[in-house]
XYZ file of C-alpha atoms in Angstrom:
752
model
C 9.011 -12.841 26.602
C 9.066 -14.099 29.760
C 11.770 -12.674 31.749
C 9.659 -9.148 30.681
C 6.585 -10.870 31.857
C 8.252 -12.198 35.368
C 9.467 -8.591 35.842
C 6.032 -6.900 34.835
C 4.933 -9.577 37.405
C 7.103 -9.005 40.471
C 4.592 -5.605 41.374
C 1.932 -7.291 43.657
C -1.643 -6.828 42.148
C -4.356 -5.948 45.241
C -7.739 -7.104 44.941
C -10.260 -5.921 48.048
C -13.722 -7.978 49.537
C -15.859 -7.199 52.414
C -18.242 -9.615 54.014
C -21.173 -7.280 54.727
C -23.434 -8.641 58.266
C -26.344 -7.534 55.679
C -27.599 -5.733 52.766
C -30.885 -4.306 54.101
C -30.489 -2.891 57.317
C -32.737 -0.180 59.041
C -32.261 3.060 61.042
C -30.811 2.058 64.729
C -28.873 -1.215 64.007
C -25.514 -1.824 63.538
C -23.854 -1.807 59.867
C -20.851 -4.198 60.101
C -18.028 -6.161 57.942
C -14.508 -8.045 57.527
C -12.527 -7.124 55.176
C -9.901 -9.061 53.131
C -7.665 -7.646 51.144
C -5.899 -10.421 48.863
C -2.913 -10.119 46.141
C -3.894 -11.241 42.752
C -0.575 -12.283 41.678
C 0.301 -14.980 44.523
C -3.159 -15.875 45.256
C -2.982 -15.281 48.894
C -4.157 -12.851 51.236
C -1.805 -9.612 51.102
C 0.386 -8.850 53.825
C 1.925 -5.754 52.514
C -0.734 -3.471 53.358
C -1.562 -1.888 56.581
C -3.961 0.852 55.808
C -7.270 0.101 54.355
C -9.594 3.292 53.258
C -13.509 2.656 53.840
C -16.421 5.202 52.426
C -19.714 4.781 53.074
C -21.678 7.553 50.166
C -25.311 8.578 50.007
C -27.014 8.363 46.824
C -26.564 11.885 46.371
C -22.744 11.176 46.307
C -22.863 12.920 50.253
C -19.713 11.115 52.394
C -22.015 9.971 55.536
C -18.598 7.491 56.959
C -14.830 7.164 56.305
C -12.401 5.739 58.172
C -8.921 4.479 57.857
C -8.565 0.752 59.291
C -5.757 -1.240 60.368
C -5.177 -4.730 58.533
C -3.198 -7.049 59.993
C -2.319 -10.420 57.745
C -4.706 -9.292 55.239
C -8.277 -8.328 56.629
C -9.882 -6.191 59.871
C -13.742 -5.854 60.869
C -15.110 -2.460 61.489
C -18.804 -1.358 62.582
C -20.906 1.903 61.483
C -23.661 2.807 63.782
C -26.778 3.796 61.763
C -28.155 6.556 63.178
C -30.810 9.190 62.057
C -28.388 10.607 60.299
C -29.107 7.663 58.010
C -32.359 9.040 56.039
C -33.875 6.000 54.442
C -32.353 5.145 50.810
C -29.229 3.271 49.215
C -25.821 4.228 50.299
C -22.753 2.524 48.316
C -19.938 1.806 50.625
C -16.090 1.877 48.842
C -12.867 0.028 50.331
C -9.449 0.833 48.851
C -5.635 0.883 49.350
C -3.330 3.331 48.036
C -1.423 0.801 46.375
C -4.766 -0.215 44.088
C -4.305 3.656 42.120
C -1.784 1.852 40.439
C -3.844 -0.847 38.961
C -6.364 0.052 35.896
C -8.163 -2.768 36.432
C -11.116 -2.807 39.296
C -9.396 -3.927 42.294
C -11.237 -1.601 44.885
C -14.497 -2.829 46.426
C -18.141 -1.131 45.677
C -21.367 -2.227 46.828
C -24.606 -1.425 47.819
C -26.831 -1.202 51.129
C -29.951 -0.279 51.557
C -31.519 1.512 54.657
C -35.146 1.369 55.953
C -36.406 3.855 57.664
C -37.877 2.530 61.130
C -40.804 5.406 61.687
C -42.882 4.178 58.757
C -43.558 0.861 57.432
C -41.657 0.386 53.973
C -44.049 0.829 50.950
C -41.874 -0.502 47.765
C -42.981 -0.755 44.046
C -41.921 -3.176 41.878
C -39.032 -1.974 39.632
C -40.673 -0.829 35.914
C -37.732 -1.720 33.373
C -37.518 1.788 31.110
C -34.801 0.855 29.147
C -34.547 -1.641 25.869
C -33.126 -4.622 27.188
C -28.970 -5.245 25.611
C -27.986 -8.272 23.635
C -24.306 -8.431 22.510
C -22.464 -10.908 20.287
C -18.820 -12.136 21.595
C -16.550 -13.457 19.124
C -14.226 -16.216 20.661
C -10.541 -15.117 20.429
C -11.859 -11.548 19.475
C -12.124 -12.020 15.658
C -14.748 -14.118 13.371
C -13.728 -15.442 10.271
C -15.738 -16.616 6.624
C -15.688 -20.364 5.769
C -14.765 -21.469 9.444
C -16.389 -22.484 12.147
C -16.742 -19.945 14.615
C -17.679 -19.736 18.543
C -20.390 -16.882 18.815
C -21.185 -16.241 22.694
C -24.404 -14.284 23.501
C -24.782 -12.187 26.559
C -28.792 -10.375 27.153
C -28.858 -8.042 30.298
C -31.711 -6.165 31.420
C -31.653 -1.969 31.770
C -30.015 -3.173 35.754
C -27.079 -5.671 34.268
C -29.359 -8.584 35.322
C -28.894 -11.710 33.076
C -32.120 -12.279 31.117
C -33.420 -16.183 30.760
C -34.786 -16.960 27.465
C -35.369 -20.153 25.183
C -36.219 -18.511 22.149
C -32.629 -17.301 20.652
C -32.384 -17.777 16.875
C -29.326 -17.725 14.265
C -30.049 -16.285 11.261
C -28.723 -16.351 7.904
C -30.610 -13.696 6.109
C -34.580 -14.752 7.055
C -33.268 -18.917 7.274
C -32.933 -19.716 10.975
C -29.676 -22.508 10.716
C -28.975 -22.515 14.603
C -31.357 -22.000 18.105
C -30.027 -20.823 21.090
C -31.669 -20.185 24.939
C -29.795 -18.208 27.604
C -29.227 -19.120 31.155
C -30.457 -17.082 34.196
C -27.352 -15.112 33.918
C -28.543 -14.038 30.790
C -25.082 -15.901 28.721
C -25.210 -18.659 25.672
C -22.967 -19.775 23.254
C -23.973 -20.696 18.963
C -21.691 -22.482 16.494
C -21.817 -21.480 13.043
C -19.949 -21.359 9.147
C -20.289 -18.464 7.892
C -20.418 -18.227 4.075
C -19.457 -15.342 2.224
C -22.186 -13.120 0.524
C -24.605 -14.007 3.529
C -25.925 -11.630 6.600
C -25.687 -13.293 9.382
C -28.118 -11.759 12.588
C -29.427 -13.366 16.223
C -32.479 -12.751 17.233
C -34.835 -12.988 20.625
C -38.041 -12.356 21.954
C -38.864 -10.439 25.575
C -41.505 -9.878 26.814
C -43.590 -9.696 23.570
C -41.066 -7.585 21.643
C -38.717 -8.556 19.278
C -34.709 -7.939 19.810
C -32.360 -8.470 16.553
C -28.510 -7.831 15.903
C -26.572 -7.849 12.954
C -23.441 -9.242 12.642
C -21.196 -7.114 10.554
C -17.651 -7.994 11.698
C -16.932 -11.254 9.572
C -13.245 -11.038 8.023
C -12.479 -12.383 4.569
C -9.153 -13.444 5.938
C -6.709 -13.807 9.010
C -7.175 -16.579 11.480
C -9.139 -17.200 14.546
C -8.484 -19.268 18.274
C -10.643 -21.820 19.800
C -10.071 -23.043 23.389
C -11.501 -26.040 24.946
C -10.895 -26.064 28.760
C -13.363 -28.376 29.254
C -11.873 -31.796 30.415
C -8.200 -32.870 31.862
C -6.307 -30.580 28.752
C -6.872 -27.709 27.421
C -7.115 -27.606 23.832
C -5.849 -25.022 21.718
C -6.901 -24.626 18.457
C -5.384 -21.831 15.861
C -8.052 -22.367 12.388
C -7.799 -20.354 8.967
C -9.590 -20.467 5.720
C -7.979 -22.127 2.436
C -8.381 -18.089 1.219
C -5.912 -16.804 4.376
C -3.474 -19.606 4.392
C -0.752 -18.783 2.374
C -0.944 -15.603 4.237
C -1.128 -16.697 7.736
C 1.683 -19.694 7.179
C 3.998 -19.291 10.261
C 5.165 -19.629 13.771
C 2.892 -17.877 16.228
C 3.422 -17.349 19.943
C 0.786 -18.830 21.929
C 1.318 -17.149 25.477
C -0.942 -18.866 28.275
C -0.576 -16.954 31.237
C -2.397 -15.434 34.640
C -0.952 -12.606 36.618
C 2.123 -14.270 37.631
C 3.245 -17.301 35.415
C 3.969 -17.614 31.537
C 4.769 -20.466 29.430
C 5.036 -19.580 25.838
C 3.959 -22.394 23.026
C 4.876 -22.117 19.627
C 2.287 -23.157 17.384
C 3.635 -23.464 13.120
C 0.615 -22.990 11.135
C 0.584 -24.891 7.829
C -2.370 -26.270 7.735
C -6.177 -25.151 8.078
C -6.779 -26.250 11.461
C -3.747 -26.481 14.250
C -4.184 -27.840 17.525
C -2.185 -28.228 20.643
C -2.907 -29.424 23.974
C -1.671 -28.852 27.458
C -2.538 -30.808 30.919
C -5.100 -28.557 33.044
C -2.250 -29.685 36.072
C 0.219 -27.769 34.399
C -1.648 -24.236 34.120
C -2.139 -22.246 36.940
C -5.625 -22.602 38.972
C -8.453 -20.285 37.850
C -8.413 -17.482 35.747
C -5.812 -17.638 32.402
C -5.300 -15.825 29.137
C -4.226 -17.435 26.265
C -2.945 -15.056 23.594
C -1.286 -15.293 20.351
C 1.323 -13.493 18.225
C 2.832 -13.354 15.607
C 5.653 -13.075 13.504
C 6.684 -9.335 14.525
C 5.275 -9.739 18.113
C 2.309 -8.406 17.811
C -1.219 -9.859 20.336
C -3.535 -10.938 17.189
C -5.835 -12.933 19.322
C -6.541 -13.437 22.875
C -9.212 -15.678 24.926
C -9.922 -15.694 28.776
C -10.353 -19.322 29.875
C -11.280 -20.717 33.379
C -9.134 -23.683 35.326
C -11.147 -25.782 37.300
C -7.867 -28.001 38.570
C -6.568 -27.652 41.192
C -8.729 -24.753 42.210
C -7.804 -23.492 46.438
C -11.312 -23.347 47.321
C -12.257 -25.719 50.822
C -15.956 -27.056 50.678
C -17.807 -28.375 53.752
C -17.622 -31.935 54.274
C -19.976 -31.843 57.376
C -22.143 -29.758 59.784
C -22.829 -30.569 63.439
C -25.206 -28.599 65.232
C -26.110 -29.457 68.687
C -28.586 -27.102 71.338
C -26.685 -26.326 74.535
C -29.201 -24.485 76.822
C -30.398 -21.402 74.886
C -27.526 -21.576 72.134
C -27.128 -23.773 69.014
C -23.255 -24.744 68.792
C -21.852 -25.387 64.997
C -18.923 -27.385 64.176
C -17.795 -27.702 60.599
C -15.565 -29.930 59.092
C -13.659 -28.397 55.853
C -12.007 -30.185 53.105
C -9.358 -32.428 54.413
C -7.205 -32.327 51.588
C -6.108 -28.998 52.389
C -3.551 -27.714 55.382
C -5.217 -25.214 57.608
C -2.013 -23.391 59.160
C -2.445 -19.729 60.996
C -2.653 -17.066 60.541
C -6.335 -17.766 58.712
C -9.968 -16.525 59.303
C -13.317 -16.953 58.278
C -16.068 -14.567 59.350
C -20.136 -16.056 59.524
C -23.513 -14.178 59.522
C -26.447 -16.260 60.718
C -29.876 -15.678 59.148
C -33.471 -16.892 59.143
C -33.866 -19.053 55.988
C -36.529 -16.676 54.453
C -33.983 -13.867 54.833
C -34.113 -10.700 52.128
C -31.519 -9.325 53.477
C -27.945 -10.578 51.798
C -27.116 -9.448 48.516
C -26.281 -12.945 46.754
C -24.507 -11.678 44.316
C -21.416 -10.696 46.211
C -18.921 -13.540 47.241
C -15.367 -13.578 48.291
C -14.343 -16.629 45.734
C -15.534 -15.356 42.549
C -14.324 -11.895 43.983
C -10.614 -13.254 44.192
C -10.892 -15.978 41.399
C -12.479 -14.074 39.047
C -12.072 -10.277 40.159
C -11.066 -7.540 37.966
C -10.923 -9.979 35.345
C -14.509 -9.913 34.538
C -15.768 -7.202 32.677
C -18.927 -5.704 34.271
C -20.337 -8.229 37.395
C -20.777 -11.128 37.706
C -24.262 -12.580 38.578
C -24.915 -15.440 41.277
C -21.336 -15.812 41.611
C -21.991 -18.924 43.775
C -23.225 -20.598 41.152
C -19.911 -21.338 39.448
C -17.904 -22.727 42.710
C -20.522 -24.734 44.424
C -21.382 -28.181 42.869
C -19.167 -28.030 40.039
C -20.116 -30.400 37.246
C -19.914 -29.907 33.435
C -22.920 -27.991 32.938
C -20.996 -25.068 35.781
C -17.751 -25.268 33.955
C -19.956 -24.931 30.309
C -21.467 -21.847 31.557
C -18.349 -20.457 33.546
C -16.554 -20.822 29.833
C -19.899 -18.944 28.506
C -18.877 -16.232 30.980
C -15.241 -16.091 29.891
C -16.491 -15.727 26.329
C -18.583 -13.206 26.711
C -17.635 -11.013 30.217
C -13.693 -12.796 30.410
C -11.539 -9.221 29.863
C -8.743 -9.525 27.473
C -7.430 -6.716 27.475
C -4.359 -7.057 28.431
C -1.513 -4.102 28.188
C 0.968 -5.544 26.283
C 2.188 -2.369 25.669
C 3.270 -1.805 29.069
C 5.420 -4.882 29.031
C 7.098 -4.133 25.939
C 7.411 -0.671 26.545
C 9.351 1.606 28.943
C 9.424 0.219 32.420
C 6.121 1.262 34.154
C 6.980 1.779 37.799
C 4.687 2.003 40.449
C 3.211 5.818 41.183
C 1.807 5.081 44.308
C 3.204 3.340 47.650
C 1.926 0.779 49.839
C 0.685 2.471 53.214
C 1.893 0.551 56.330
C 0.988 2.506 58.960
C 2.052 6.104 59.725
C 4.839 8.066 58.657
C 6.002 11.516 59.668
C 9.114 13.817 58.853
C 10.026 16.036 61.896
C 11.768 19.242 60.830
C 14.281 20.291 63.940
C 13.601 24.208 64.961
C 16.420 24.214 67.321
C 19.010 21.278 67.680
C 20.370 20.822 71.361
C 20.010 16.740 71.298
C 21.271 14.176 68.044
C 19.103 11.619 69.849
C 14.918 10.996 70.031
C 12.293 9.011 71.827
C 9.161 8.220 70.192
C 6.552 7.254 72.846
C 4.701 3.881 72.266
C 1.307 3.977 70.597
C -1.470 1.209 71.548
C -0.194 -0.620 68.174
C 3.365 0.634 68.502
C 6.644 0.268 70.785
C 8.489 2.845 71.390
C 11.497 3.656 69.130
C 15.194 5.441 69.887
C 16.352 7.508 66.627
C 19.779 8.618 65.968
C 20.177 11.879 63.991
C 22.173 12.068 60.849
C 25.454 14.215 61.142
C 24.497 17.811 59.382
C 20.950 16.623 59.160
C 18.082 18.975 60.432
C 15.251 16.372 60.362
C 14.633 12.599 60.693
C 11.657 10.355 59.383
C 9.583 7.556 61.204
C 7.732 5.343 59.628
C 4.934 2.437 60.518
C 3.435 4.483 63.545
C 0.001 2.472 63.816
C -1.780 5.864 65.985
C -5.748 4.862 66.502
C -8.569 7.327 67.753
C -7.196 8.560 70.779
C -3.642 8.232 70.885
C -0.872 11.551 70.074
C 2.268 11.230 69.695
C 4.502 11.995 72.094
C 8.542 12.669 70.758
C 11.327 13.445 73.260
C 14.892 14.516 73.033
C 17.436 12.297 74.979
C 20.680 14.670 76.000
C 24.107 13.414 76.398
C 23.724 12.228 79.495
C 20.774 10.210 78.255
C 17.802 11.967 80.113
C 14.466 12.758 78.602
C 14.199 16.350 76.965
C 11.095 18.348 75.686
C 12.234 18.926 72.075
C 11.625 21.818 69.300
C 9.944 20.323 66.370
C 8.018 20.857 63.185
C 6.474 17.364 61.807
C 4.284 16.944 59.066
C 2.241 13.512 58.658
C 1.316 10.634 55.660
C -1.301 10.378 55.342
C -2.766 13.316 56.313
C -6.494 12.320 54.745
C -8.364 9.933 53.170
C -6.852 10.110 49.889
C -9.497 10.609 46.606
C -10.509 7.299 44.867
C -11.937 8.069 41.613
C -13.887 4.984 41.662
C -15.408 3.853 38.611
C -16.270 -0.036 39.891
C -19.569 -1.482 38.418
C -21.600 -3.346 41.063
C -25.350 -4.882 40.797
C -28.071 -2.576 42.783
C -29.846 -4.554 45.120
C -33.002 -5.996 43.464
C -36.176 -4.524 44.875
C -38.296 -7.060 46.553
C -42.051 -6.802 46.244
C -42.294 -9.295 48.755
C -41.401 -6.178 51.184
C -44.237 -4.140 50.944
C -45.986 -3.045 53.632
C -43.468 -4.376 55.961
C -44.223 -3.155 59.651
C -40.948 -2.711 61.447
C -41.609 -1.518 64.968
C -38.452 -1.189 67.673
C -35.328 -3.494 67.843
C -35.960 -3.285 71.463
C -39.367 -4.121 72.192
C -40.192 -4.500 75.960
C -36.081 -4.648 76.499
C -35.514 -3.500 79.807
C -31.929 -0.572 81.063
C -29.945 -2.683 83.927
C -28.387 -0.754 85.738
C -24.148 -0.775 84.619
C -21.964 -3.131 86.094
C -18.522 -2.311 87.048
C -15.985 -5.182 86.574
C -12.223 -4.625 87.957
C -9.393 -6.486 86.470
C -5.796 -6.447 87.193
C -4.573 -4.706 83.752
C -0.577 -4.522 84.586
C -0.956 -8.122 85.736
C -2.043 -9.758 82.654
C -0.103 -7.360 80.372
C 3.133 -8.978 82.011
C 2.198 -12.425 82.269
C 1.162 -12.151 78.441
C 5.152 -10.864 78.280
C 6.204 -13.760 79.732
C 4.255 -16.167 77.994
C 5.530 -15.242 74.622
C 9.178 -14.433 75.266
C 12.161 -16.643 75.258
C 14.015 -16.200 78.081
C 13.847 -14.685 81.610
C 11.493 -11.561 81.772
C 12.764 -8.847 84.671
C 9.227 -6.390 84.871
C 10.568 -2.606 86.504
C 9.099 -1.286 89.214
C 9.491 2.633 91.014
C 12.178 0.694 93.246
C 14.218 -0.516 90.434
C 13.710 2.366 88.586
C 15.435 4.112 91.351
C 18.137 1.252 92.671
C 20.128 1.061 89.013
C 22.467 4.086 88.146
C 22.403 2.931 84.572
C 21.744 -0.556 82.749
C 25.090 -1.447 82.635
C 24.706 -1.719 86.656
C 21.549 -3.802 86.047
C 23.608 -6.040 83.387
C 26.740 -6.747 85.497
C 24.379 -7.989 89.103
C 22.713 -10.160 86.167
C 25.887 -11.494 85.446
C 27.238 -10.085 82.876
C 31.129 -9.176 82.495
C 30.983 -5.455 82.135
C 33.719 -2.265 81.428
C 34.501 0.294 80.630
C 38.064 2.052 80.214
C 39.458 4.855 78.073
C 35.997 5.408 77.277
C 35.213 2.332 75.343
C 32.333 0.528 77.186
C 31.853 -3.699 76.598
C 29.779 -6.120 77.780
C 30.565 -9.418 77.560
C 29.410 -13.411 78.840
C 30.074 -16.780 78.384
C 28.434 -19.350 76.227
C 27.078 -21.984 77.743
C 26.963 -24.360 74.577
C 30.259 -23.577 73.200
C 32.276 -22.359 75.343
C 34.247 -18.644 75.294
C 33.403 -15.428 75.913
C 31.680 -12.881 73.519
C 29.406 -9.758 73.352
C 25.393 -10.337 73.602
C 23.325 -8.580 70.858
C 21.716 -5.417 72.466
C 17.702 -4.562 71.413
C 16.026 -1.463 72.417
C 12.508 -0.861 71.611
C 13.107 -4.051 68.877
C 15.827 -1.865 67.081
C 19.183 -3.551 66.757
C 22.551 -1.664 68.533
C 25.815 -2.499 67.548
C 27.369 0.056 69.929
C 26.605 -1.194 73.745
C 27.881 1.829 75.015
C 24.183 3.035 74.853
C 23.593 1.303 77.704
C 25.424 3.577 80.005
C 23.025 6.546 78.913
C 19.907 5.106 78.623
C 17.883 6.454 81.642
C 16.574 3.615 83.813
C 13.904 5.399 84.992
C 11.948 4.776 81.510
C 12.717 1.113 81.518
C 9.528 -1.031 81.081
C 11.299 -4.442 81.356
C 13.923 -6.567 80.144
C 14.241 -9.771 78.457
C 17.285 -11.713 78.552
C 17.290 -14.911 76.383
C 21.605 -16.796 77.520
C 21.489 -18.782 74.685
C 19.843 -16.775 71.881
C 17.892 -19.682 71.011
C 14.574 -19.077 69.284
C 15.031 -15.434 68.602
C 15.378 -13.228 65.263
C 18.914 -12.992 65.729
C 20.827 -15.633 67.050
C 23.619 -15.014 69.197
C 25.139 -18.001 71.529
C 26.641 -15.152 73.715
C 22.970 -13.967 74.280
C 20.650 -11.425 73.747
C 18.946 -8.603 75.991
C 15.614 -7.132 74.869
C 15.171 -3.450 76.749
C 11.572 -1.964 76.536
C 10.991 1.261 77.590
C 8.069 3.538 78.188
C 9.155 7.553 78.476
C 6.020 8.211 80.383
C 6.810 5.703 83.312
C 10.058 8.010 84.583
C 8.753 9.260 88.348
C 11.157 12.458 88.035
C 9.384 14.532 85.452
C 6.561 15.153 84.271
C 5.598 13.684 80.691
C 4.655 17.845 79.150
C 8.284 19.222 80.692
C 10.637 16.116 79.131
C 8.475 15.715 75.856
C 6.150 17.378 72.786
C 2.540 15.728 71.597
C 1.839 16.286 67.974
C -1.825 15.557 67.135
C -2.022 13.101 64.106
C -4.065 14.242 61.277
C -5.437 10.735 60.341
C -5.632 7.866 62.746
C -6.871 4.549 62.715
C -10.267 3.514 63.276
C -10.723 1.906 67.066
C -11.820 -1.218 67.148
C -15.369 -1.378 67.704
C -17.689 -4.278 68.810
C -20.784 -5.603 67.393
C -23.981 -6.148 69.222
C -25.992 -8.883 68.505
C -29.489 -6.923 67.659
C -32.714 -7.856 69.772
C -35.970 -7.886 68.092
C -39.934 -7.397 69.647
C -40.534 -10.510 67.676
C -38.503 -13.529 66.036
C -41.873 -14.592 64.354
C -42.456 -11.469 62.729
C -42.719 -10.747 58.670
C -40.138 -8.126 59.098
C -37.805 -10.434 61.406
C -37.741 -13.327 58.674
C -37.105 -10.964 56.266
C -34.521 -8.347 57.492
C -33.001 -9.721 60.105
C -29.986 -11.239 61.212
C -29.405 -13.393 63.884
C -25.808 -13.015 64.636
C -22.402 -11.944 62.787
C -19.162 -12.847 63.817
C -16.525 -11.228 62.309
C -13.236 -13.363 63.465
C -13.132 -16.776 63.711
C -10.359 -18.749 63.178
C -9.805 -22.691 61.659
C -8.541 -25.209 63.564
C -5.131 -27.389 61.850
C -7.467 -30.119 61.440
C -10.100 -27.979 59.075
C -12.810 -27.315 62.008
C -14.536 -24.117 62.301
C -16.496 -23.966 65.500
C -19.422 -21.096 65.977
C -22.478 -20.895 67.922
C -25.359 -18.027 68.039
C -28.990 -18.039 69.940
C -31.365 -21.306 69.576
C -34.395 -19.463 68.491
C -36.505 -22.739 68.480
C -36.614 -22.731 64.400
C -36.049 -26.191 62.397
C -33.373 -24.426 59.768
C -30.996 -21.533 60.012
C -29.037 -20.057 56.571
C -25.494 -19.156 57.105
C -23.180 -16.931 54.970
C -19.295 -17.963 55.279
C -16.681 -16.634 54.116
C -12.906 -16.673 54.717
C -9.060 -17.891 53.914
C -6.274 -19.251 54.834
C -2.277 -18.016 54.702
C -1.535 -20.164 51.774
C -4.529 -18.572 50.012
C -7.135 -21.517 50.499
C -10.263 -19.913 49.789
C -14.000 -20.627 52.200
C -17.467 -19.333 50.565
C -20.370 -21.001 51.472
C -23.930 -20.251 51.852
C -25.402 -23.012 53.639
C -28.858 -23.702 55.799
C -28.439 -25.711 59.276
C -31.040 -27.866 60.162
C -32.094 -28.740 63.779
C-alpha cells in the first residue's frame, strides 16, 4: 500500500489563490490581485507551472477579461481597468492552470467581486432569505452504530451557504430530549449519544420562530465505527463495535493515516468492543490528514478527516512598529523567528480604513492552502481557525472536519490501473515549425522580452523542429532565421503551430460564498475619485538603458564580460579569431577545429566548455561558423568556478541577438510570426485618490494602497509604507509565503 501510495502521489497537486486589492469596487477603479499557486503535496509554492489563466465574467457568463499570466516562483500579479464596459453588478473571477484539469477536486480559485456605479448613489436593500434553512448531520467516520457511543456532527446553513448560530438545538429520542447543543457562528456543532434498538432519533432546532426537525435514519445494527481525537499532543484512533457484531468483525484491520504525500499504516486487531491506538502529533504531517480503515479484504470501510496543528508552517506577526515620516507612514513587521525566510519569498498587502466593507473575510491564503479542496462547500470566516489558536479553536476546527471534511478519497485509482495525468504543465509557449523549403539544417530563434535566443539543429531526415519555454508577452513577435553553412542568417520558409493557442476551457464548479449585502451601504454617495485633481504636463525622463543593462550583466556574471559594439562585430572574422586574442589556443587541422586553455588551478591543457545562449555545444567548430555580426556579449570564466557546468579549463558563454546585424535588415534575414496567445504585459497599480478621506464612501469602500510584490528579509522583517491620512488607525490585510512553504496570512490594525 505504501509503495502504491507513493507512486500515486508523485504527481503535483496544485491549488490557486488570489489576494485581491478589494472585493467591492467602483467603475473607474483598478481591480488588482497577487496570485499564488501552491503544490499541496509538497506544501510549498509550485515551481513548475509558468502559465496561469485568469478570467473575469459577468453575472450572465459574458467573459469581460481574460489573460495568460506569467508565473515566477509560484506567484504573479496583474491589474484590470474597470472602465465603462463594467456595468454595476457582481462578477466572478477564476484562476486556473492546465495541470489542474487532471484533478477532480476544487483546485481552481473562484471568488466574487462587486462593481458599483459611480453615476448614481448606491441603493441596496437587505437580502431576504427565501429558501428554508438547511440542517444536516454527519456520522464521524461515516457510520452510526447501535449500542455504542457515537459522535454526530451537526451543520446548519442558510440558503446562501452561511452558517446559522443557534443555542436551542436538541437531540431527541422519540419525543424525549436526551441532549442539547448550540452551533457556533459558522453553524457547526456536535453531540454524543448511544442509540438503542427500537427507538427513533432526530435533531431539532428553532430558527426565526420556525421549527426544523431532521430524522436520524441510518443507524446500523451491526458493524464498526471510527473515532479520532486530535485535540492534544497525541492523536487517539478508536475502533468500536457492539456485542452483536464482535464475532463478525473480529480480525486485523489496517488503519492508514495519510495526507497528500505521506502514508503510514497501523495494524489494529479488533478482539474486544473498543480498541484505541495513539500517535504522537509530531509523527503526523501538519495540516489536513485522513484516517482510513481497511478490512481484511483491503476494502476501505471507514474514513475521517482531521487537522493537526502541530508544527503547522504558519508564521505570525511578533511585533509591529509604525512611524510617521513626513506625509507617509512606514511600518516594520517582525515575523516569528522560529522560521527561516530564505528567498524567494513574497508578501502582498492591502491597506484600508478600519471601517471598510470592501474586503471579503471568507477568503485567506492560509485557509485556502491548509484546508483548500479537502473541504466540502466553502469555509466561512477562515481566519478564525488560524489566528489566536486555542483549545476552543481546535475543537471548532474538528467540528469543521466532521461536518465538511472531504472523505471521498478515490482508493480505486490507487489500487486500480495507472492514473497518469491527461494534461501537462504549461511552461511558456511552445511551437512546432514545419519546414516548407529546406535550405538549411540550423535555425536561430530571436530573443523575446522574457526569453533568450536559441539555436536549433535539425535532426537528419526531419522536416520540422520544435521549441519550448518561450515567453512572448503582449507586443512581442517571434522571429526565426535560418543559418547557412557559412554561418550567415537567411530568411526561412516555415509553417509554425503554437500551443497554447487560446485560453483553455475550464468548466468550474468550485463553490464560493457570495459577498454579503451590507445594508449600511444604502444611499451611499460615490462621487469622483479625482475630485479637485489637476492634470499635469508630461515629464520626460531620459536614461541610458543600455548602460544599465550591461552593468546588470556584469554584476551577475562570474568572469570577465566583453560587450560587443559595431566595431567589434566588424573587426572579427569569426569567434575563433576573437578567442585566440583573448588567450585561448585555437587551431584547425584536417578540417577539425580545436580550442584549448591552460588550467590555472591544477595545471594541464584542456578544452573549455562552449555555451551559446545558454545551450551547451560539444563541438567547438560552431565558433568558426557563428556570425560575429550578431554577437551581443561574451562571458569568459577562466576557472569555471560558480557555474552550472564545472570545467577547470574554463567556460565561454556567448549571447547573440540577430537584430544587431548591421549588414542586412531583419526582414531580409528572418521571418516574423504572430503568436496567437501571449502573456499579459505587467501593468502598474496606481494608488487611487479620493475627493475626501472623511466621506462615508471612502470609509466603507475606499482603499489606501495595495502593494503586490514585497519580500521578507532573512531575519523575518517586512517593511512597507503608505500615505499618512492623519487617521488614528488603519486596517491591513497581509498574505504571503516563503520558498519552503511557510505561510503568512493576517488581518490586523495599525494604531498611531
